[in-house]
XYZ file of C-alpha atoms in Angstrom:
566
model
C 28.851 14.539 -5.195
C 27.241 15.505 -1.581
C 30.903 13.445 -0.117
C 32.729 16.783 -1.697
C 29.912 19.176 -1.358
C 30.481 18.434 1.762
C 34.176 18.112 1.947
C 34.271 21.298 0.845
C 32.077 22.912 3.484
C 34.461 21.951 5.905
C 37.301 23.976 5.222
C 35.019 27.105 6.532
C 35.694 27.476 9.474
C 39.990 26.530 8.549
C 39.682 29.474 7.006
C 37.390 32.183 9.853
C 40.380 31.196 12.411
C 42.956 31.717 10.292
C 41.462 35.789 10.244
C 40.487 35.083 13.889
C 44.268 34.327 14.293
C 45.926 37.583 11.522
C 43.475 40.457 13.530
C 44.624 38.935 17.495
C 48.737 39.085 15.535
C 48.473 42.476 14.309
C 46.432 43.971 17.075
C 48.584 41.729 19.685
C 51.732 43.835 17.379
C 50.298 47.252 17.769
C 51.347 47.909 14.250
C 49.309 48.884 11.578
C 50.363 46.199 9.381
C 49.171 47.099 5.926
C 48.280 44.171 4.556
C 46.396 42.799 7.034
C 43.137 44.546 5.379
C 43.853 42.794 1.773
C 44.216 39.307 3.298
C 40.897 39.901 5.553
C 39.300 40.993 1.812
C 41.460 37.674 0.096
C 40.083 35.257 3.163
C 36.188 36.610 3.008
C 36.407 36.247 -0.508
C 37.983 32.206 -0.302
C 34.929 31.417 2.395
C 32.227 32.937 -0.149
C 33.745 30.619 -3.311
C 34.085 28.166 -0.929
C 30.884 28.171 -0.590
C 29.236 29.213 -4.275
C 31.815 25.264 -4.905
C 29.747 23.683 -1.958
C 26.178 24.903 -3.799
C 27.652 23.751 -7.299
C 27.891 20.338 -6.212
C 25.394 20.194 -2.869
C 22.317 21.053 -5.381
C 22.371 19.128 -8.225
C 22.463 15.990 -5.369
C 19.383 17.187 -4.053
C 17.743 17.454 -7.392
C 18.927 13.825 -8.117
C 17.901 12.770 -4.942
C 15.109 14.420 -5.006
C 13.823 13.016 -8.190
C 14.843 9.005 -7.163
C 12.603 9.447 -3.972
C 10.160 9.883 -6.369
C 10.461 6.953 -8.033
C 11.160 4.559 -5.407
C 8.121 5.632 -3.430
C 5.859 4.928 -7.271
C 7.514 1.613 -7.577
C 7.039 0.770 -4.068
C 3.287 2.084 -3.962
C 3.657 0.346 -7.488
C 4.995 -2.796 -6.157
C 3.249 -3.476 -2.812
C -0.512 -2.543 -4.348
C 0.054 -4.950 -7.521
C 1.120 -8.004 -4.803
C -2.148 -6.250 -3.073
C -4.282 -7.434 -5.571
C -1.859 -10.860 -6.830
C -3.559 -12.818 -3.210
C -6.052 -14.567 -2.737
C -9.879 -13.435 -2.139
C -9.663 -15.420 1.444
C -6.643 -13.199 2.667
C -8.389 -10.429 1.563
C -11.276 -11.333 3.510
C -8.995 -11.909 6.860
C -7.021 -8.567 6.599
C -9.065 -4.999 6.543
C -8.250 -3.253 3.572
C -8.413 -0.355 6.266
C -4.864 -1.946 7.913
C -3.380 -2.847 4.628
C -4.396 1.058 3.218
C -2.377 2.404 6.005
C 0.671 0.307 5.879
C 1.485 0.907 1.630
C 0.626 4.221 1.758
C 3.045 4.871 5.410
C 5.253 2.356 4.207
C 5.833 4.420 0.606
C 6.053 8.266 2.451
C 8.210 7.321 4.933
C 10.655 5.133 2.580
C 10.006 7.866 0.102
C 11.431 10.263 3.330
C 14.331 8.480 3.749
C 15.712 8.021 -0.185
C 15.318 11.658 -0.260
C 17.721 12.983 3.199
C 19.985 10.233 2.949
C 22.636 13.459 1.401
C 21.997 13.667 5.554
C 23.566 10.586 6.413
C 26.162 11.587 3.313
C 26.862 14.637 5.501
C 26.760 14.032 8.552
C 29.387 11.099 8.023
C 32.781 13.739 5.672
C 31.680 15.997 8.581
C 32.230 13.875 11.373
C 35.458 12.241 9.362
C 36.279 14.951 8.649
C 36.382 17.089 11.888
C 37.882 14.165 13.523
C 40.683 13.748 10.969
C 41.537 17.865 11.105
C 41.621 18.258 14.278
C 44.711 16.038 13.771
C 46.303 19.005 13.355
C 45.172 21.555 15.543
C 45.467 18.184 18.905
C 45.608 15.009 18.445
C 44.592 14.629 21.319
C 41.294 16.210 21.123
C 40.855 14.383 18.175
C 41.722 10.848 20.118
C 39.052 11.633 22.611
C 36.960 12.778 20.414
C 35.888 9.974 17.840
C 36.366 8.016 21.213
C 33.797 9.751 22.902
C 31.853 8.351 19.868
C 32.464 4.934 19.037
C 31.461 4.848 23.389
C 27.864 6.980 22.216
C 27.261 5.225 19.282
C 27.113 1.866 21.351
C 25.376 3.388 23.974
C 22.326 4.437 21.348
C 23.049 1.396 19.511
C 21.178 0.224 22.628
C 18.302 2.654 23.101
C 17.291 1.239 19.339
C 17.218 -1.563 20.092
C 14.132 -1.145 23.396
C 13.340 1.701 20.396
C 12.438 -0.443 17.228
C 10.928 -2.525 19.141
C 8.070 -0.537 20.974
C 7.873 1.579 17.759
C 6.979 -1.957 15.280
C 4.082 -1.910 18.506
C 2.759 1.964 17.858
C 2.612 1.041 14.444
C 0.492 -1.922 15.447
C -2.315 0.605 16.874
C -1.905 2.554 13.786
C -3.301 0.680 11.216
C -5.868 -0.588 13.694
C -6.901 3.204 14.635
C -6.699 3.732 10.407
C -8.547 0.627 10.373
C -11.852 1.696 12.851
C -11.744 5.735 11.082
C -12.113 4.032 6.700
C -15.042 2.052 8.872
C -16.996 4.916 9.941
C -16.360 7.466 7.126
C -17.591 5.024 4.451
C -20.404 3.120 6.736
C -21.091 7.117 6.873
C -24.756 6.442 6.527
C -25.103 3.425 8.957
C -24.037 6.260 10.819
C -25.861 8.708 10.429
C -29.388 6.431 10.057
C -29.220 4.657 13.167
C -27.248 7.852 15.570
C -24.157 6.157 16.076
C -21.995 9.372 16.510
C -21.560 8.929 20.517
C -20.455 4.531 20.545
C -18.060 5.133 17.054
C -16.346 8.487 19.275
C -16.443 6.133 22.444
C -14.987 3.729 19.554
C -11.791 6.046 18.902
C -11.527 8.008 21.803
C -10.703 4.082 22.783
C -8.194 3.454 20.154
C -6.434 6.579 20.638
C -5.244 6.442 23.712
C -3.655 3.047 23.722
C -2.373 4.059 21.159
C -1.020 7.357 23.106
C 0.445 4.161 25.772
C 2.571 3.523 23.794
C 3.709 6.474 22.289
C 4.451 8.455 26.070
C 6.788 5.121 26.398
C 8.389 5.810 22.824
C 8.943 9.691 24.179
C 10.343 8.780 27.600
C 13.427 6.096 26.308
C 13.787 8.702 23.439
C 14.075 11.374 25.667
C 16.569 9.641 27.564
C 18.418 8.506 25.412
C 19.365 12.229 24.177
C 19.679 12.959 27.084
C 22.274 10.935 28.006
C 25.089 11.560 24.250
C 23.732 15.279 25.198
C 25.601 15.465 28.030
C 27.983 13.417 26.144
C 28.620 15.442 23.810
C 29.149 18.512 26.721
C 31.352 16.875 28.712
C 33.722 16.753 25.141
C 34.149 19.490 24.065
C 34.410 21.845 27.300
C 36.898 19.425 28.206
C 39.298 19.131 25.551
C 38.422 23.356 24.900
C 39.531 23.188 29.127
C 42.214 21.193 28.399
C 43.762 22.549 25.729
C 43.753 26.767 27.294
C 45.388 25.662 29.731
C 48.002 24.368 28.240
C 48.783 26.881 25.239
C 48.465 30.073 28.772
C 51.626 27.402 30.427
C 53.623 26.917 27.258
C 53.379 31.600 24.886
C 51.220 32.818 28.073
C 48.546 33.322 25.919
C 45.796 31.256 23.523
C 45.512 32.078 19.543
C 41.196 32.937 19.587
C 41.874 31.525 15.872
C 42.938 28.137 17.094
C 40.477 28.500 20.260
C 37.880 28.738 17.653
C 39.129 26.179 15.153
C 39.048 23.704 17.522
C 35.897 24.421 19.651
C 34.196 24.499 15.737
C 34.714 21.167 14.751
C 35.063 19.514 18.182
C 31.044 21.251 18.606
C 31.023 20.101 15.055
C 31.134 16.668 16.423
C 29.133 16.806 19.000
C 26.408 17.931 16.551
C 26.902 16.006 14.004
C 26.403 13.364 16.355
C 23.536 14.314 17.773
C 21.983 15.064 14.370
C 22.948 11.301 12.915
C 22.111 9.740 16.254
C 18.064 11.775 15.394
C 18.993 10.499 11.488
C 19.346 7.290 12.660
C 16.198 7.456 14.774
C 14.163 8.897 11.791
C 15.361 5.856 9.954
C 13.912 3.613 12.554
C 10.765 4.882 12.749
C 10.614 4.649 8.557
C 12.189 0.447 8.950
C 9.348 -0.355 11.017
C 6.989 0.949 9.033
C 8.637 -0.800 6.316
C 8.721 -3.698 7.621
C 5.029 -3.379 8.253
C 4.988 -4.431 4.605
C 6.768 -7.489 5.017
C 3.996 -9.351 6.372
C 1.942 -9.192 2.214
C 4.890 -9.514 0.832
C 5.618 -12.921 2.380
C 2.745 -13.634 1.700
C 2.596 -12.760 -1.223
C 6.080 -15.385 -1.948
C 4.314 -17.644 -0.414
C 1.886 -18.460 -2.894
C 2.392 -20.665 -6.148
C 4.723 -19.766 -9.306
C 1.522 -18.453 -12.145
C 0.739 -21.648 -14.033
C 0.563 -20.668 -17.596
C -2.702 -23.009 -18.813
C -5.257 -22.294 -21.160
C -7.777 -24.681 -22.954
C -7.496 -26.135 -26.017
C -8.720 -23.943 -29.039
C -11.185 -26.321 -30.663
C -12.608 -27.686 -27.084
C -16.009 -28.879 -27.154
C -17.175 -29.301 -23.848
C -14.924 -29.854 -20.588
C -15.720 -31.239 -17.563
C -14.640 -31.028 -13.589
C -14.537 -33.971 -11.522
C -13.946 -34.535 -7.972
C -14.020 -31.319 -6.450
C -14.221 -30.668 -2.934
C -13.171 -27.300 -1.102
C -13.779 -26.109 2.314
C -12.916 -22.335 3.505
C -14.140 -21.004 6.928
C -14.605 -16.957 7.643
C -15.830 -14.532 10.303
C -19.440 -12.484 9.235
C -20.828 -10.775 11.973
C -18.696 -12.506 15.106
C -19.775 -15.821 13.548
C -17.276 -18.040 11.354
C -19.059 -19.770 8.208
C -17.165 -22.407 7.359
C -18.399 -23.648 3.512
C -18.115 -26.927 1.887
C -17.348 -27.848 -1.557
C -18.706 -31.627 -2.351
C -17.250 -34.378 -4.553
C -18.842 -31.992 -7.407
C -19.055 -32.443 -10.675
C -19.948 -30.574 -13.833
C -19.782 -30.423 -17.393
C -19.438 -27.515 -19.225
C -20.962 -27.236 -23.267
C -18.775 -24.924 -25.287
C -20.806 -21.772 -25.289
C -23.669 -23.592 -22.983
C -26.204 -21.871 -21.476
C -25.797 -22.701 -17.716
C -27.338 -21.739 -13.988
C -27.133 -22.317 -10.430
C -29.611 -23.051 -7.887
C -30.142 -23.673 -4.371
C -30.467 -21.463 -1.357
C -27.884 -19.233 -0.596
C -24.560 -20.322 0.864
C -25.805 -23.161 -1.487
C -22.257 -23.642 -2.449
C -23.063 -21.159 -6.413
C -20.800 -18.620 -5.512
C -17.893 -20.712 -3.749
C -17.772 -22.528 -6.903
C -17.470 -19.724 -9.324
C -15.422 -18.540 -7.026
C -13.304 -21.713 -8.079
C -13.188 -21.677 -11.942
C -12.529 -16.913 -11.312
C -9.130 -18.873 -9.586
C -10.908 -16.291 -6.526
C -9.362 -19.335 -3.630
C -7.343 -22.582 -5.499
C -8.590 -26.028 -4.502
C -6.319 -29.121 -5.382
C -8.789 -30.897 -5.278
C -10.427 -31.255 -8.903
C -9.704 -32.804 -12.080
C -10.800 -30.638 -15.716
C -11.239 -32.758 -18.541
C -11.573 -31.455 -21.744
C -13.230 -33.333 -25.089
C -12.708 -36.246 -22.158
C -9.389 -35.841 -21.443
C -7.549 -34.592 -18.444
C -5.420 -31.568 -18.652
C -2.499 -31.760 -15.531
C -2.573 -27.815 -13.843
C -6.222 -28.573 -12.440
C -8.645 -25.136 -13.284
C -5.578 -22.868 -14.037
C -7.060 -23.695 -17.331
C -9.588 -21.528 -17.170
C -8.431 -18.745 -15.265
C -7.635 -16.829 -17.642
C -10.372 -17.416 -19.918
C -12.892 -16.412 -17.394
C -14.428 -13.130 -16.109
C -17.044 -12.622 -13.846
C -19.121 -10.629 -12.837
C -19.708 -10.512 -8.739
C -23.128 -9.630 -7.211
C -21.867 -7.377 -4.770
C -21.888 -3.020 -6.935
C -17.715 -1.404 -6.461
C -19.079 2.609 -7.724
C -15.523 4.479 -7.162
C -14.885 8.273 -7.068
C -14.494 8.793 -10.409
C -17.579 9.679 -13.925
C -19.521 7.650 -14.958
C -17.139 6.724 -18.666
C -14.065 5.964 -15.791
C -16.570 3.941 -13.834
C -17.336 1.065 -17.278
C -13.775 1.994 -19.118
C -11.438 1.597 -16.338
C -9.510 3.918 -18.068
C -8.754 1.954 -20.648
C -8.992 2.346 -24.339
C -12.077 1.755 -25.661
C -14.193 2.429 -28.796
C -18.318 4.285 -28.757
C -19.358 1.424 -30.275
C -18.693 -0.582 -27.724
C -19.446 1.363 -24.664
C -22.718 2.365 -26.003
C -23.196 -1.882 -27.104
C -21.967 -2.345 -22.295
C -24.355 0.797 -21.571
C -27.293 -0.619 -22.980
C -27.057 -4.539 -22.664
C -27.014 -3.553 -18.598
C -30.183 -0.897 -18.994
C -28.179 1.623 -18.365
C -29.021 4.161 -20.652
C -32.066 5.141 -18.916
C -29.809 5.958 -15.960
C -27.002 7.830 -17.914
C -30.219 9.950 -19.248
C -30.867 11.375 -16.542
C -27.185 12.526 -14.757
C -26.641 16.185 -15.195
C -23.005 15.925 -17.492
C -24.009 12.268 -18.526
C -20.924 10.221 -18.720
C -19.357 12.373 -17.742
C -20.958 12.653 -14.679
C -18.417 11.444 -10.828
C -21.313 8.925 -8.671
C -20.098 10.437 -5.959
C -21.050 14.186 -6.782
C -23.221 15.710 -3.993
C -26.329 14.845 -5.820
C -26.135 12.759 -7.934
C -27.709 9.602 -5.974
C -27.214 5.989 -7.513
C -29.892 3.152 -6.087
C -28.177 -0.199 -5.256
C -30.522 -1.578 -8.458
C -28.485 1.402 -10.972
C -25.091 1.003 -9.081
C -25.026 -3.392 -10.510
C -26.375 -2.549 -13.683
C -23.427 -0.035 -13.423
C -21.123 -3.086 -12.301
C -22.342 -4.877 -15.452
C -21.672 -2.361 -17.898
C -18.545 -2.632 -16.932
C -18.690 -6.402 -16.582
C -19.764 -6.389 -19.526
C -16.844 -5.002 -21.079
C -14.195 -6.445 -19.493
C -15.667 -9.422 -20.940
C -15.584 -9.382 -24.993
C -12.321 -11.016 -24.529
C -12.790 -13.799 -22.494
C -14.512 -17.075 -23.370
C -16.624 -17.669 -19.320
C -19.108 -15.130 -18.654
C -19.777 -15.628 -14.350
C -22.362 -13.788 -12.810
C -22.986 -14.319 -9.590
C -26.228 -12.685 -9.097
C -25.289 -8.873 -10.462
C -28.832 -7.529 -10.853
C -30.428 -9.448 -7.936
C -31.761 -5.177 -6.920
C -32.441 -4.131 -9.914
C -36.679 -4.587 -10.804
C -37.809 -7.537 -12.385
C -38.906 -5.940 -16.035
C -35.336 -4.020 -16.450
C -33.397 -7.402 -15.784
C -35.536 -9.753 -18.047
C -34.531 -7.600 -20.685
C -30.855 -7.329 -19.381
C -30.299 -11.148 -19.741
C -31.103 -11.000 -22.861
C -28.926 -8.947 -24.539
C -26.409 -11.055 -22.699
C -27.657 -13.506 -24.205
C -28.115 -12.529 -27.721
C -24.787 -9.869 -28.043
C -23.086 -12.888 -26.097
C -24.103 -16.356 -28.193
C -20.088 -17.537 -28.221
C -19.467 -16.792 -25.199
C -19.909 -19.756 -22.147
C -22.248 -18.459 -20.016
C -22.527 -19.213 -16.322
C -24.477 -17.714 -13.881
C -26.577 -18.321 -10.711
C -30.216 -17.663 -10.321
C -32.403 -17.043 -7.165
C -35.627 -15.966 -10.096
C -35.636 -18.875 -11.204
C -38.273 -17.417 -14.276
C -35.348 -16.441 -15.133
C -34.167 -19.998 -15.816
C -36.164 -20.277 -19.161
C -32.679 -18.686 -20.482
C -30.713 -21.474 -19.741
C -29.449 -25.054 -21.496
C -28.576 -26.614 -18.194
C -29.103 -26.378 -14.683
C -27.325 -27.201 -11.971
C -29.569 -27.189 -7.940
C -27.591 -26.728 -5.025
C -27.534 -28.105 -1.194
C -24.932 -27.782 1.239
C -21.794 -28.182 -0.717
C -22.867 -30.144 -3.368
C -24.822 -30.579 -6.168
C -28.388 -32.423 -5.127
C -30.439 -31.904 -8.824
C -28.931 -31.105 -13.447
C -30.931 -31.599 -15.891
C -32.986 -29.117 -18.710
C -36.149 -27.231 -16.867
C -38.119 -29.904 -18.980
C -36.170 -32.868 -17.093
C -35.578 -30.669 -13.491
C -39.934 -30.002 -13.759
C -40.248 -33.523 -12.885
C -37.424 -34.305 -10.530
C -39.469 -33.592 -6.772
C -36.619 -30.609 -4.926
C -37.132 -28.917 -7.942
C -40.318 -28.564 -8.126
C -41.683 -28.211 -4.964
C -39.556 -24.559 -4.888
C -41.173 -23.838 -8.526
C -44.218 -24.632 -7.499
C -43.884 -22.589 -4.196
C -41.441 -19.623 -6.489
C -44.656 -19.714 -9.109
C -47.462 -18.909 -6.306
C -45.411 -16.764 -4.544
C -43.676 -14.061 -7.030
C -45.658 -11.745 -8.803
C -43.434 -10.847 -12.831
């Protein structure tokens, strides 16, 4: 439809040229021509009709194109976000969320701009080649020269754009770096204000901004040289052909047909303008392509993932054995590289059992939980169900497990949406998890109850209250899971509420296997079996009564009971 519309639009110039020629002929004849006015009126009506036909095709085409642009952005963002979520936790720890957010949003918006402006590419192509063809009927040499100059200009522009493409990719890295800094500072605004770090923050943003300006200046310089070269080439072409045609027309007839000269000029100038627009749009495509290309690293990383292993546990399993677990990974923390190891760990998980992991920070408890949940992966492991080895290792567990982490993540939404995450939940189940997490007392003081936006001005949740909110969300998500993993989700909750929470979980989730990392040892009374970790190894295990007789455990047990007031 866009091709037809712009093909029709090309003939407006021809009709206008005919009008000029008729007027010139009438003036030259010095005789009143009664047919001149009706003829001009007919030609002007033809111009209006051609314009109507143009919009009859162009309008619907643009509506379709804009809808398509929306769908392209929607599907691209959804697909890319899905890939980001699929990537392992280790990848997310090594890639700043600000970089990722900026890449996803910028690429999606630029893809939308590209899909919504394809009509410009079609329009310029039709006008460029259409004008060249029409010129053949007025001056074939003009057509040949215009085509030759166009080809030469394309070659020259390509040379510039190869260099520009490289610089645009580099510029996008600076933009991502800047976006990451701003997100960091705004996200951690409380620290910035309380420690009076504004001047340092502004200096860092200023430095990153100037670093971005350097590459931007280089791009602008090369771009302007490119446009100057193209513009001068087109101007010389138009002027040269008009001068040549005028000279030959005067030599042959002693006069110049204004309409023909107008047609020639408009189409030649149109070729120049069209090519100029085409070159500008190509430059925009390069920029959009650079943004989209910056997300290729995410796509490549996702492609490296092994195909999801569809594995599950036997329906009537009684106990599981996780044997010979070995795993190593490194992470950056406060500028230091911290390496975590899991070495030859063996676990036995009874169905509906209550298992506690204890040990110092960094001993491997949380890492072991992340392996069970599938947040990290290892091939060095064996999984047995009732003595029979399962071929796909820990992947048999992934779809059966819900992990509730220590750090609560609160979304900019209502309490209701923070708990349900926009899933359809019955009122009974919602009230149940709110009660289990001891969030009822917090809910009563919120101005709009479940409809309160937790980020609203005047709504302030403490660290423990945020943990209880996140815990309610996790308990609701665990409704259909066979395993509930609790990685210290109550570390900031007061001791009284914490004990009630564990009592609620144990009493309401009797048909689930519960594994919890525990620092407050008085909670061990709720668990059937205990594993004590140290430096990535299990150094002791047993029931609470058995562990009290273990010298390594007894030492920390006695110290805890001596120093802790409950």
